[in-house]
Amino acid sequence: MNGSARNTAEAIRAVLADFPHPPRALVQSFGCQLNFCDGEKYKGILADLGYELTEDPEQADVILYNACAVRAHAESRVIGRLGALKPLKERNPRLVIGLCGCMAEEDEVRALLRRSYPYVSLVLGAGAMERLPQALLAAYQGQKHTEEGLGFSGLPDESLPTVRDGAFQASVPVMYGCNNFCTYCIVPYVRGRERSRTPEAIENEVRELVRSGCREILLLGQNVNSYGRGLSEEISFPALLRRLDAIDGDYFIRFMSSHPKDATEELIDTMLASRHIEHHLHLPVQSGSDAVLKAMNRHYTAEKYLSLIDYARSKSADFAFSSDLIVGFPTETDADFQQTLSLIRRVRYDNLYTFIYSPRSGTPAAEMEQVSTEEEISGRMRVLLETQREITERCNQDFIGRETVMLAEKYDAEKGMLTGRTRACRNAAVKGHPELVGQFVRVRITGAKSWALTGEAVREKE
Ligand code: SAM
Ligand code: SF4
């Protein structure tokens, strides 16, 4: 922390010392895992300044919404939630309400806040965590509207404090930003260009997590396969994975997202040769139609995509895949959608995250003419969900009678069930004991539903 940051922190602590009760802060994150990961740093900074963390808006002296810009519907919900905070501000004039995350980067959102939500006094740019104290101090000094860190294009300070949401699962960003400009997506505009953390910084963080008992580490980036480009000593993502895999301990590594144009056979080989990397690849396809993929600016064809899946399956029949899919991209016709259906039947994903296309102002797709009606698009979504439900159920049935290892995440006392995920990232719910939460558990699969494998705990993994 430099001198000016120290002074800012001291000035805030002096304000907080006058509070009649211990100051409390609520940070609520929405959207993707990367936003939740930033949220842990906002919490760390606020805790370091002396706030207790709370989940109750009624108790809070600071409320920070860390919101996502990817889809319009999610944004409207956040605006609605900000609206609901007005009575709290009226009751407690000292309350500071702020918006951060990629939603805060949008000019229209900020104009709307200034116009209709003047009690939202603090706006912080996406990823500009370290500017939070300055913005807070400005609010305490009576500034009605503060905008800090917009267009931030750096890397967060490695020494920022973090309050982790999970005890034995943690996310570790390997890079920030995106260079891909898929025509539907707002991320490159609100998160800036790609920049990678050094392998040393990532390795230190992972080693510390493993040392403190963390069992599952999720590496994050918008396209992890372009990790390392632009570093003074360039390094590929598979090389980073090999370095992390060499850390001794009892843990799994997952990562997301992989852009199919940059995912390679070397990546698959590295995963299969590793001790700690889950045999699961989240490989967002978005569409099964080459014409739509071209209009999306995705730089791969369905055939190229499938060739990587075939390669992985030829090496290990147990390799699991998940994907993101957009329905109703402006140029998508019924014939295009049929190609998407045939691709998902061919891949047999374990899990699919499906989204109805949401036009985002400033992106090229928002200027394209929509060729389908809303009814046609929602009809496609229904068919897609039903098709995937059947596929997941059938994939899960292949596991009946087998044993596998699962990380037990939660215990449901009423049902006596442990829930968690297997090494290939399949959801599982098994009979077991609460003391196994946070442990790798050997499980025998006796049933299969569309939402999970079911069975019983056999014994802890040696
Ligand atoms: N970088 C990741 C990738 O390329 O796979 C994804 C990041 S994005 C936050 C997560 C998913 O949101 C995308 O894979 C896409 O399916 C979906 N998405 C992005 N923009 C969208 C839009 N305008 N409408 C609907 N879904 C969208
Ligand atoms: Fe968006 Fe495409 Fe970048 Fe993913 S790769 S964040 S979908 S622009």
Coordinates of C-alpha atoms and ligand atoms in Angstrom, one line a residue:
M1 CA 0.0 0.0 0.0
N2 CA 1.5 3.4 -1.0
G3 CA 1.4 6.5 1.2
S4 CA -1.7 8.0 -0.4
A5 CA -3.7 4.8 -0.1
R6 CA -2.6 4.6 3.6
N7 CA -3.9 8.1 4.2
T8 CA -7.2 7.3 2.5
A9 CA -7.6 4.2 4.6
E10 CA -6.8 6.2 7.8
A11 CA -9.3 9.0 6.9
I12 CA -12.1 6.4 6.4
R13 CA -11.2 4.7 9.7
A14 CA -11.5 8.1 11.4
V15 CA -15.0 8.5 9.9
L16 CA -16.0 5.0 11.0
A17 CA -14.8 5.6 14.5
D18 CA -17.7 8.1 15.0
F19 CA -20.3 5.5 14.1
P20 CA -22.6 4.7 17.0
H21 CA -22.3 0.9 16.1
P22 CA -19.7 -1.2 14.4
P23 CA -19.9 -0.3 10.7
R24 CA -21.3 -3.0 8.4
A25 CA -21.0 -3.6 4.6
L26 CA -22.9 -5.7 2.2
V27 CA -21.3 -6.7 -1.1
Q28 CA -23.6 -8.5 -3.5
S29 CA -22.2 -10.0 -6.7
F30 CA -24.3 -10.9 -9.8
G31 CA -23.3 -12.7 -13.1
C32 CA -20.3 -14.7 -13.9
Q33 CA -17.7 -16.4 -11.7
L34 CA -15.2 -13.6 -12.4
N35 CA -17.6 -11.0 -10.9
F36 CA -17.9 -13.2 -7.8
C37 CA -14.1 -13.4 -7.6
D38 CA -13.9 -9.5 -7.8
G39 CA -16.6 -9.4 -5.1
E40 CA -14.3 -11.4 -2.7
K41 CA -11.7 -8.6 -3.1
Y42 CA -14.3 -5.8 -2.5
K43 CA -15.2 -7.7 0.7
G44 CA -11.5 -8.0 1.6
I45 CA -11.0 -4.3 1.2
L46 CA -14.0 -3.3 3.2
A47 CA -13.1 -5.8 6.0
D48 CA -9.6 -4.3 6.1
L49 CA -11.1 -0.8 6.5
G50 CA -13.0 -2.0 9.6
Y51 CA -16.4 -3.0 8.3
E52 CA -18.1 -6.1 9.5
L53 CA -19.6 -8.0 6.5
T54 CA -23.4 -8.5 6.5
E55 CA -25.9 -10.0 4.2
D56 CA -28.7 -7.9 5.6
P57 CA -29.3 -4.6 3.7
E58 CA -31.2 -3.2 6.7
Q59 CA -28.1 -3.5 8.8
A60 CA -25.6 -2.2 6.2
D61 CA -23.8 1.2 6.2
V62 CA -22.4 0.4 2.8
I63 CA -24.2 -1.5 0.1
L64 CA -22.2 -2.4 -3.0
Y65 CA -23.9 -4.1 -6.0
N66 CA -21.2 -5.8 -8.2
A67 CA -23.3 -6.3 -11.3
C68 CA -23.0 -7.9 -14.7
A69 CA -23.6 -6.3 -18.1
V70 CA -23.8 -9.5 -20.3
R71 CA -27.6 -9.7 -20.5
A72 CA -30.2 -6.9 -20.3
H73 CA -32.6 -8.9 -18.1
A74 CA -30.1 -9.3 -15.3
E75 CA -29.3 -5.6 -15.5
S76 CA -33.0 -4.6 -15.1
R77 CA -33.2 -6.8 -12.0
V78 CA -30.2 -4.9 -10.5
I79 CA -31.8 -1.6 -11.3
G80 CA -35.0 -2.8 -9.6
R81 CA -33.0 -3.8 -6.5
L82 CA -31.3 -0.4 -6.4
G83 CA -34.8 1.2 -6.5
A84 CA -35.8 -0.9 -3.5
L85 CA -32.9 0.6 -1.5
K86 CA -34.4 4.1 -1.6
P87 CA -36.3 3.8 1.7
L88 CA -33.2 2.5 3.5
K89 CA -31.3 5.6 2.4
E90 CA -34.1 7.8 3.6
R91 CA -34.0 6.1 7.0
N92 CA -30.2 6.1 7.2
P93 CA -28.7 9.1 5.4
R94 CA -25.2 7.9 6.3
L95 CA -25.8 4.7 4.1
V96 CA -23.5 4.7 1.0
I97 CA -25.0 2.8 -2.0
G98 CA -22.7 1.9 -4.8
L99 CA -22.6 0.1 -8.2
C100 CA -19.5 -1.6 -9.5
G101 CA -18.7 -4.5 -11.9
C102 CA -19.1 -4.3 -15.7
M103 CA -22.6 -2.9 -15.5
A104 CA -21.0 0.3 -14.0
E105 CA -19.0 0.8 -17.2
E106 CA -22.1 1.5 -19.4
D107 CA -22.7 5.2 -20.1
E108 CA -26.5 4.6 -20.3
V109 CA -26.5 2.9 -16.9
R110 CA -24.6 5.8 -15.3
A111 CA -26.8 8.4 -16.9
L112 CA -29.9 6.5 -15.6
L113 CA -28.4 6.5 -12.1
R114 CA -27.6 10.2 -12.1
R115 CA -31.1 11.0 -13.5
S116 CA -33.4 8.7 -11.5
Y117 CA -31.3 7.1 -8.6
P118 CA -29.4 10.1 -7.2
Y119 CA -29.0 8.2 -3.8
V120 CA -26.6 5.8 -5.6
S121 CA -23.6 7.9 -4.8
L122 CA -20.7 5.7 -5.8
V123 CA -19.9 4.1 -9.1
L124 CA -16.7 2.1 -9.6
G125 CA -15.3 0.8 -12.9
A126 CA -15.1 -3.0 -13.6
G127 CA -12.1 -4.6 -11.9
A128 CA -11.0 -1.3 -10.2
M129 CA -11.2 -2.8 -6.8
E130 CA -8.3 -0.8 -5.3
R131 CA -10.1 2.5 -6.0
L132 CA -12.9 1.6 -3.7
P133 CA -11.4 3.4 -0.6
Q134 CA -11.0 6.7 -2.6
A135 CA -14.6 6.5 -3.8
L136 CA -15.9 5.8 -0.3
L137 CA -14.0 8.6 1.2
A138 CA -15.4 11.0 -1.4
A139 CA -18.9 9.9 -0.4
Y140 CA -18.1 10.4 3.3
Q141 CA -16.8 13.9 2.5
G142 CA -20.2 14.7 1.1
Q143 CA -19.6 14.3 -2.7
K144 CA -23.1 13.5 -4.1
H145 CA -21.9 11.3 -7.0
T146 CA -18.5 9.8 -7.4
E147 CA -17.2 7.8 -10.4
E148 CA -13.9 6.1 -9.9
G149 CA -11.7 3.7 -12.0
L150 CA -13.9 3.7 -15.1
G151 CA -12.1 2.1 -18.1
F152 CA -9.6 0.4 -15.7
S153 CA -7.2 -1.6 -17.9
G154 CA -4.6 -2.8 -15.4
L155 CA -4.3 -5.8 -13.2
P156 CA -5.5 -5.7 -9.6
D157 CA -2.8 -5.1 -7.0
E158 CA -1.5 -8.6 -6.0
S159 CA -1.6 -7.5 -2.3
L160 CA -5.3 -6.7 -2.2
P161 CA -7.0 -8.5 0.8
T162 CA -9.6 -11.2 -0.1
V163 CA -12.5 -12.6 1.9
R164 CA -13.2 -15.9 0.3
D165 CA -16.9 -17.1 -0.1
G166 CA -16.0 -20.8 0.3
A167 CA -14.0 -22.7 2.8
F168 CA -12.7 -25.4 0.5
Q169 CA -13.4 -24.1 -3.0
A170 CA -11.7 -21.0 -4.4
S171 CA -11.5 -19.1 -7.7
V172 CA -8.2 -17.8 -9.0
P173 CA -8.3 -15.4 -12.0
V174 CA -5.4 -16.0 -14.4
M175 CA -6.2 -13.1 -16.7
Y176 CA -8.6 -10.2 -17.2
G177 CA -10.3 -8.7 -20.2
C178 CA -11.0 -10.1 -23.7
N179 CA -9.8 -9.5 -27.2
N180 CA -12.3 -11.6 -29.1
F181 CA -15.2 -9.3 -29.9
C182 CA -17.8 -11.9 -30.5
T183 CA -20.5 -9.8 -32.2
Y184 CA -23.2 -10.4 -29.5
C185 CA -20.9 -9.8 -26.5
I186 CA -20.4 -6.6 -24.4
V187 CA -17.5 -8.0 -22.3
P188 CA -14.5 -6.6 -24.4
Y189 CA -16.1 -3.1 -24.2
V190 CA -16.6 -3.2 -20.5
R191 CA -13.6 -5.3 -19.3
G192 CA -10.9 -4.0 -21.7
R193 CA -8.2 -5.9 -23.5
E194 CA -6.6 -9.2 -22.3
R195 CA -3.9 -9.0 -19.6
S196 CA -2.4 -12.0 -17.8
R197 CA -1.2 -12.3 -14.2
T198 CA 2.3 -13.7 -14.0
P199 CA 2.7 -17.4 -13.5
E200 CA 4.6 -16.8 -10.3
A201 CA 1.7 -14.8 -8.8
I202 CA -0.9 -17.5 -9.8
E203 CA 1.4 -20.3 -8.5
N204 CA 1.9 -18.6 -5.1
E205 CA -1.9 -18.1 -4.7
V206 CA -2.7 -21.7 -5.6
R207 CA 0.1 -23.0 -3.4
E208 CA -1.2 -21.0 -0.5
L209 CA -4.8 -22.2 -1.1
V210 CA -3.7 -25.8 -1.2
R211 CA -1.7 -25.3 2.0
S212 CA -4.7 -23.9 3.8
G213 CA -6.9 -26.9 2.9
C214 CA -8.6 -25.7 -0.3
R215 CA -9.9 -28.8 -2.3
E216 CA -11.0 -27.3 -5.6
I217 CA -9.5 -24.4 -7.4
L218 CA -11.2 -22.8 -10.4
L219 CA -8.9 -20.9 -12.7
L220 CA -10.7 -18.1 -14.4
G221 CA -10.4 -16.0 -17.6
Q222 CA -12.6 -15.0 -20.5
N223 CA -10.5 -17.2 -22.8
V224 CA -7.9 -19.0 -20.7
N225 CA -6.3 -20.5 -23.8
S226 CA -4.8 -17.1 -24.7
Y227 CA -3.3 -16.9 -21.2
G228 CA 0.3 -15.6 -21.2
R229 CA 0.3 -13.6 -24.4
G230 CA 2.0 -10.2 -23.8
L231 CA 3.8 -11.3 -20.6
S232 CA 7.5 -10.4 -20.7
E233 CA 8.2 -14.1 -20.6
E234 CA 5.4 -15.6 -22.7
I235 CA 3.9 -18.9 -21.4
S236 CA 1.1 -21.0 -22.8
F237 CA -2.0 -22.1 -20.8
P238 CA -1.0 -25.8 -20.9
A239 CA 2.5 -24.8 -19.6
L240 CA 0.8 -22.9 -16.7
L241 CA -1.4 -25.9 -15.9
R242 CA 1.7 -28.2 -15.8
R243 CA 3.3 -25.8 -13.4
L244 CA 0.3 -25.7 -11.1
D245 CA -0.2 -29.5 -11.3
A246 CA 3.3 -29.9 -9.9
I247 CA 2.1 -28.4 -6.5
D248 CA 1.8 -31.3 -4.1
G249 CA -1.5 -31.8 -2.1
D250 CA -5.0 -33.2 -2.3
Y251 CA -6.9 -30.9 -4.6
F252 CA -8.6 -30.6 -8.0
I253 CA -8.1 -27.8 -10.6
R254 CA -10.9 -26.7 -13.0
F255 CA -10.8 -23.8 -15.4
M256 CA -13.1 -21.7 -17.5
S257 CA -13.7 -20.5 -20.2
S258 CA -11.9 -22.1 -23.1
H259 CA -12.6 -20.5 -26.5
P260 CA -12.8 -23.3 -29.0
K261 CA -10.7 -21.4 -31.6
D262 CA -7.7 -21.6 -29.2
A263 CA -8.3 -24.9 -27.4
T264 CA -5.7 -27.5 -28.6
E265 CA -4.9 -31.2 -28.4
E266 CA -2.0 -30.2 -26.2
L267 CA -4.5 -28.9 -23.7
I268 CA -6.4 -32.2 -23.6
D269 CA -3.1 -34.2 -23.3
T270 CA -2.0 -32.0 -20.4
M271 CA -5.3 -32.5 -18.6
L272 CA -5.1 -36.3 -19.1
A273 CA -1.5 -36.5 -17.9
S274 CA -2.1 -34.4 -14.8
R275 CA -2.6 -35.5 -11.2
H276 CA -4.9 -32.7 -10.2
I277 CA -6.8 -31.3 -13.3
E278 CA -10.4 -32.4 -13.6
H279 CA -11.3 -34.3 -16.8
H280 CA -13.8 -31.8 -17.7
L281 CA -13.7 -29.1 -20.4
H282 CA -16.2 -26.1 -20.5
L283 CA -16.0 -25.4 -24.2
P284 CA -18.7 -22.8 -25.2
V285 CA -19.9 -23.6 -28.7
Q286 CA -22.7 -20.9 -28.9
S287 CA -24.3 -22.4 -32.0
G288 CA -24.0 -25.5 -34.2
S289 CA -24.5 -23.6 -37.4
D290 CA -21.4 -22.4 -39.3
A291 CA -23.3 -19.5 -40.8
V292 CA -24.3 -18.3 -37.3
L293 CA -20.8 -18.9 -35.9
K294 CA -19.4 -16.7 -38.7
A295 CA -21.9 -14.0 -38.0
M296 CA -20.9 -14.3 -34.3
N297 CA -17.2 -13.8 -35.2
R298 CA -16.3 -17.1 -33.4
H299 CA -13.5 -18.2 -35.8
Y300 CA -14.3 -21.9 -35.8
T301 CA -16.7 -24.3 -37.6
A302 CA -18.9 -27.0 -36.1
E303 CA -16.5 -29.6 -37.7
K304 CA -13.4 -28.1 -36.1
Y305 CA -15.2 -28.0 -32.7
L306 CA -16.3 -31.6 -33.0
S307 CA -12.8 -32.7 -34.0
L308 CA -11.4 -31.6 -30.6
I309 CA -14.2 -33.4 -28.8
D310 CA -13.5 -36.6 -30.8
Y311 CA -9.8 -36.3 -30.0
A312 CA -10.5 -36.0 -26.2
R313 CA -13.0 -38.9 -26.3
S314 CA -10.5 -41.1 -28.3
K315 CA -8.0 -40.6 -25.4
S316 CA -10.5 -41.0 -22.5
A317 CA -14.1 -42.2 -22.7
D318 CA -14.8 -40.5 -19.4
F319 CA -13.9 -36.9 -20.5
A320 CA -16.9 -34.6 -19.7
F321 CA -17.9 -31.5 -21.7
S322 CA -20.1 -28.6 -20.9
S323 CA -21.0 -25.6 -23.0
D324 CA -22.8 -22.2 -23.4
L325 CA -25.4 -21.9 -26.1
I326 CA -27.2 -18.8 -27.4
V327 CA -30.7 -19.2 -28.9
G328 CA -32.2 -16.5 -31.1
F329 CA -29.0 -14.8 -32.3
P330 CA -30.4 -12.3 -34.9
T331 CA -29.5 -14.3 -38.0
E332 CA -30.5 -17.8 -36.6
T333 CA -33.2 -19.5 -38.7
D334 CA -34.9 -22.8 -37.8
A335 CA -32.5 -24.6 -40.1
D336 CA -29.6 -23.2 -38.1
F337 CA -31.2 -24.2 -34.9
Q338 CA -31.6 -27.8 -36.2
Q339 CA -27.8 -27.9 -36.7
T340 CA -27.4 -26.8 -33.1
L341 CA -29.7 -29.7 -32.0
S342 CA -27.7 -32.2 -34.1
L343 CA -24.4 -30.9 -32.6
I344 CA -25.6 -31.3 -29.0
R345 CA -26.9 -34.8 -29.7
R346 CA -23.5 -35.7 -31.2
V347 CA -21.5 -34.2 -28.3
R348 CA -23.7 -35.4 -25.5
Y349 CA -22.8 -32.6 -23.1
D350 CA -22.9 -33.3 -19.4
N351 CA -24.2 -29.8 -18.8
L352 CA -25.4 -27.0 -21.0
Y353 CA -25.9 -23.3 -20.1
T354 CA -28.5 -21.9 -22.4
F355 CA -29.2 -18.2 -23.0
I356 CA -31.8 -16.4 -25.1
Y357 CA -29.9 -13.8 -27.1
S358 CA -30.0 -10.3 -25.5
P359 CA -29.2 -7.3 -27.7
R360 CA -26.4 -5.2 -26.1
S361 CA -26.1 -1.7 -27.3
G362 CA -22.7 -0.9 -29.0
T363 CA -22.2 -4.5 -30.2
P364 CA -22.4 -5.3 -33.9
A365 CA -25.2 -7.9 -33.4
A366 CA -27.4 -5.3 -31.9
E367 CA -27.5 -3.6 -35.4
M368 CA -28.5 -6.9 -37.1
E369 CA -32.1 -7.5 -38.2
Q370 CA -33.8 -10.2 -36.1
V371 CA -35.2 -12.9 -38.4
S372 CA -37.2 -14.8 -35.8
T373 CA -40.2 -14.0 -33.7
E374 CA -40.2 -14.1 -29.9
E375 CA -42.5 -17.2 -30.0
E376 CA -40.1 -19.0 -32.4
I377 CA -37.2 -18.3 -30.1
S378 CA -38.9 -19.4 -26.9
G379 CA -40.1 -22.5 -28.8
R380 CA -36.5 -23.3 -29.8
M381 CA -35.4 -22.8 -26.2
R382 CA -38.0 -25.3 -25.0
V383 CA -36.9 -27.9 -27.5
L384 CA -33.2 -27.3 -26.6
L385 CA -33.8 -27.7 -22.8
E386 CA -35.9 -30.9 -23.3
T387 CA -33.3 -32.4 -25.7
Q388 CA -30.5 -31.6 -23.2
R389 CA -32.5 -33.0 -20.3
E390 CA -32.8 -36.3 -22.0
I391 CA -29.1 -36.3 -23.0
T392 CA -27.9 -35.6 -19.4
E393 CA -30.2 -38.3 -18.0
R394 CA -28.9 -40.9 -20.5
C395 CA -25.2 -39.8 -19.9
N396 CA -25.8 -40.2 -16.2
Q397 CA -27.3 -43.6 -16.6
D398 CA -24.0 -44.9 -18.1
F399 CA -22.6 -44.4 -14.6
I400 CA -24.9 -46.7 -12.7
G401 CA -22.9 -49.4 -11.0
R402 CA -19.6 -47.5 -11.1
E403 CA -17.5 -45.9 -8.4
T404 CA -16.1 -42.5 -8.6
V405 CA -14.7 -39.7 -6.4
M406 CA -16.7 -36.7 -5.5
L407 CA -15.9 -33.5 -3.6
A408 CA -18.7 -33.3 -1.0
E409 CA -19.9 -29.6 -0.9
K410 CA -23.1 -29.7 1.2
Y411 CA -25.0 -31.9 3.5
D412 CA -28.8 -32.0 3.6
A413 CA -29.7 -33.2 7.1
E414 CA -33.4 -33.8 6.3
K415 CA -32.5 -36.2 3.5
G416 CA -29.2 -37.5 4.9
M417 CA -27.6 -36.6 1.6
L418 CA -24.3 -35.2 0.6
T419 CA -24.2 -33.2 -2.7
G420 CA -21.2 -32.2 -4.7
R421 CA -19.4 -32.8 -8.0
T422 CA -17.3 -35.7 -9.4
R423 CA -13.8 -35.3 -10.8
A424 CA -15.4 -34.9 -14.3
C425 CA -17.7 -32.1 -12.8
R426 CA -20.9 -34.2 -12.8
N427 CA -23.4 -33.3 -10.1
A428 CA -23.9 -36.0 -7.5
A429 CA -26.1 -36.5 -4.5
V430 CA -25.3 -39.5 -2.3
K431 CA -26.2 -40.9 1.1
G432 CA -23.5 -40.0 3.6
H433 CA -22.4 -38.1 6.7
P434 CA -22.0 -34.4 7.4
E435 CA -18.4 -34.7 8.5
L436 CA -17.5 -35.6 4.9
V437 CA -18.3 -32.1 3.7
G438 CA -15.2 -30.5 2.3
Q439 CA -13.6 -34.0 1.7
F440 CA -13.1 -36.1 -1.4
V441 CA -15.4 -39.0 -1.0
R442 CA -15.5 -42.3 -2.9
V443 CA -19.1 -42.9 -4.0
R444 CA -20.9 -45.8 -5.6
I445 CA -23.5 -44.7 -8.2
T446 CA -26.8 -46.5 -8.0
G447 CA -29.2 -44.1 -9.8
A448 CA -29.3 -41.3 -12.4
K449 CA -31.6 -38.3 -12.7
S450 CA -31.3 -35.5 -15.2
W451 CA -29.9 -33.2 -12.5
A452 CA -27.5 -35.5 -10.8
L453 CA -26.0 -39.0 -10.2
T454 CA -27.3 -40.6 -7.1
G455 CA -25.8 -43.2 -4.8
E456 CA -23.9 -43.7 -1.6
A457 CA -20.6 -42.8 0.0
V458 CA -18.3 -45.8 0.1
R459 CA -15.2 -44.5 1.9
E460 CA -12.9 -41.5 1.9
K461 CA -10.4 -41.3 -1.0
E462 CA -7.0 -42.5 0.3
Ligands
SAM1 N1 -15.7 -15.7 -22.4 C1 -16.5 -16.8 -22.3 C2 -16.6 -17.5 -23.6 O1 -16.4 -17.0 -24.6 O2 -17.1 -18.7 -23.5 C3 -17.9 -16.4 -21.9 C4 -18.2 -15.2 -21.2 S1 -19.9 -14.6 -21.2 C5 -19.8 -13.7 -19.8 C6 -20.8 -16.1 -20.8 C7 -21.8 -16.5 -21.8 O3 -22.8 -15.5 -21.9 C8 -21.3 -16.6 -23.2 O4 -20.6 -17.8 -23.5 C9 -22.6 -16.5 -24.0 O5 -23.2 -17.8 -24.2 C10 -23.5 -15.7 -23.1 N2 -23.7 -14.4 -23.7 C11 -22.8 -13.4 -23.9 N3 -23.4 -12.3 -24.5 C12 -24.7 -12.6 -24.6 C13 -25.8 -11.9 -25.1 N4 -25.7 -10.7 -25.7 N5 -27.0 -12.6 -25.1 C14 -27.1 -13.8 -24.6 N6 -26.1 -14.5 -24.1 C15 -24.9 -13.9 -24.1
SF4_2 FE1 -17.6 -12.4 -24.9 FE2 -16.6 -13.8 -26.9 FE3 -14.9 -12.6 -25.1 FE4 -16.3 -14.7 -24.4 S1 -14.7 -14.7 -25.9 S2 -16.1 -12.8 -23.3 S3 -18.2 -14.5 -25.5 S4 -16.3 -11.6 -26.6

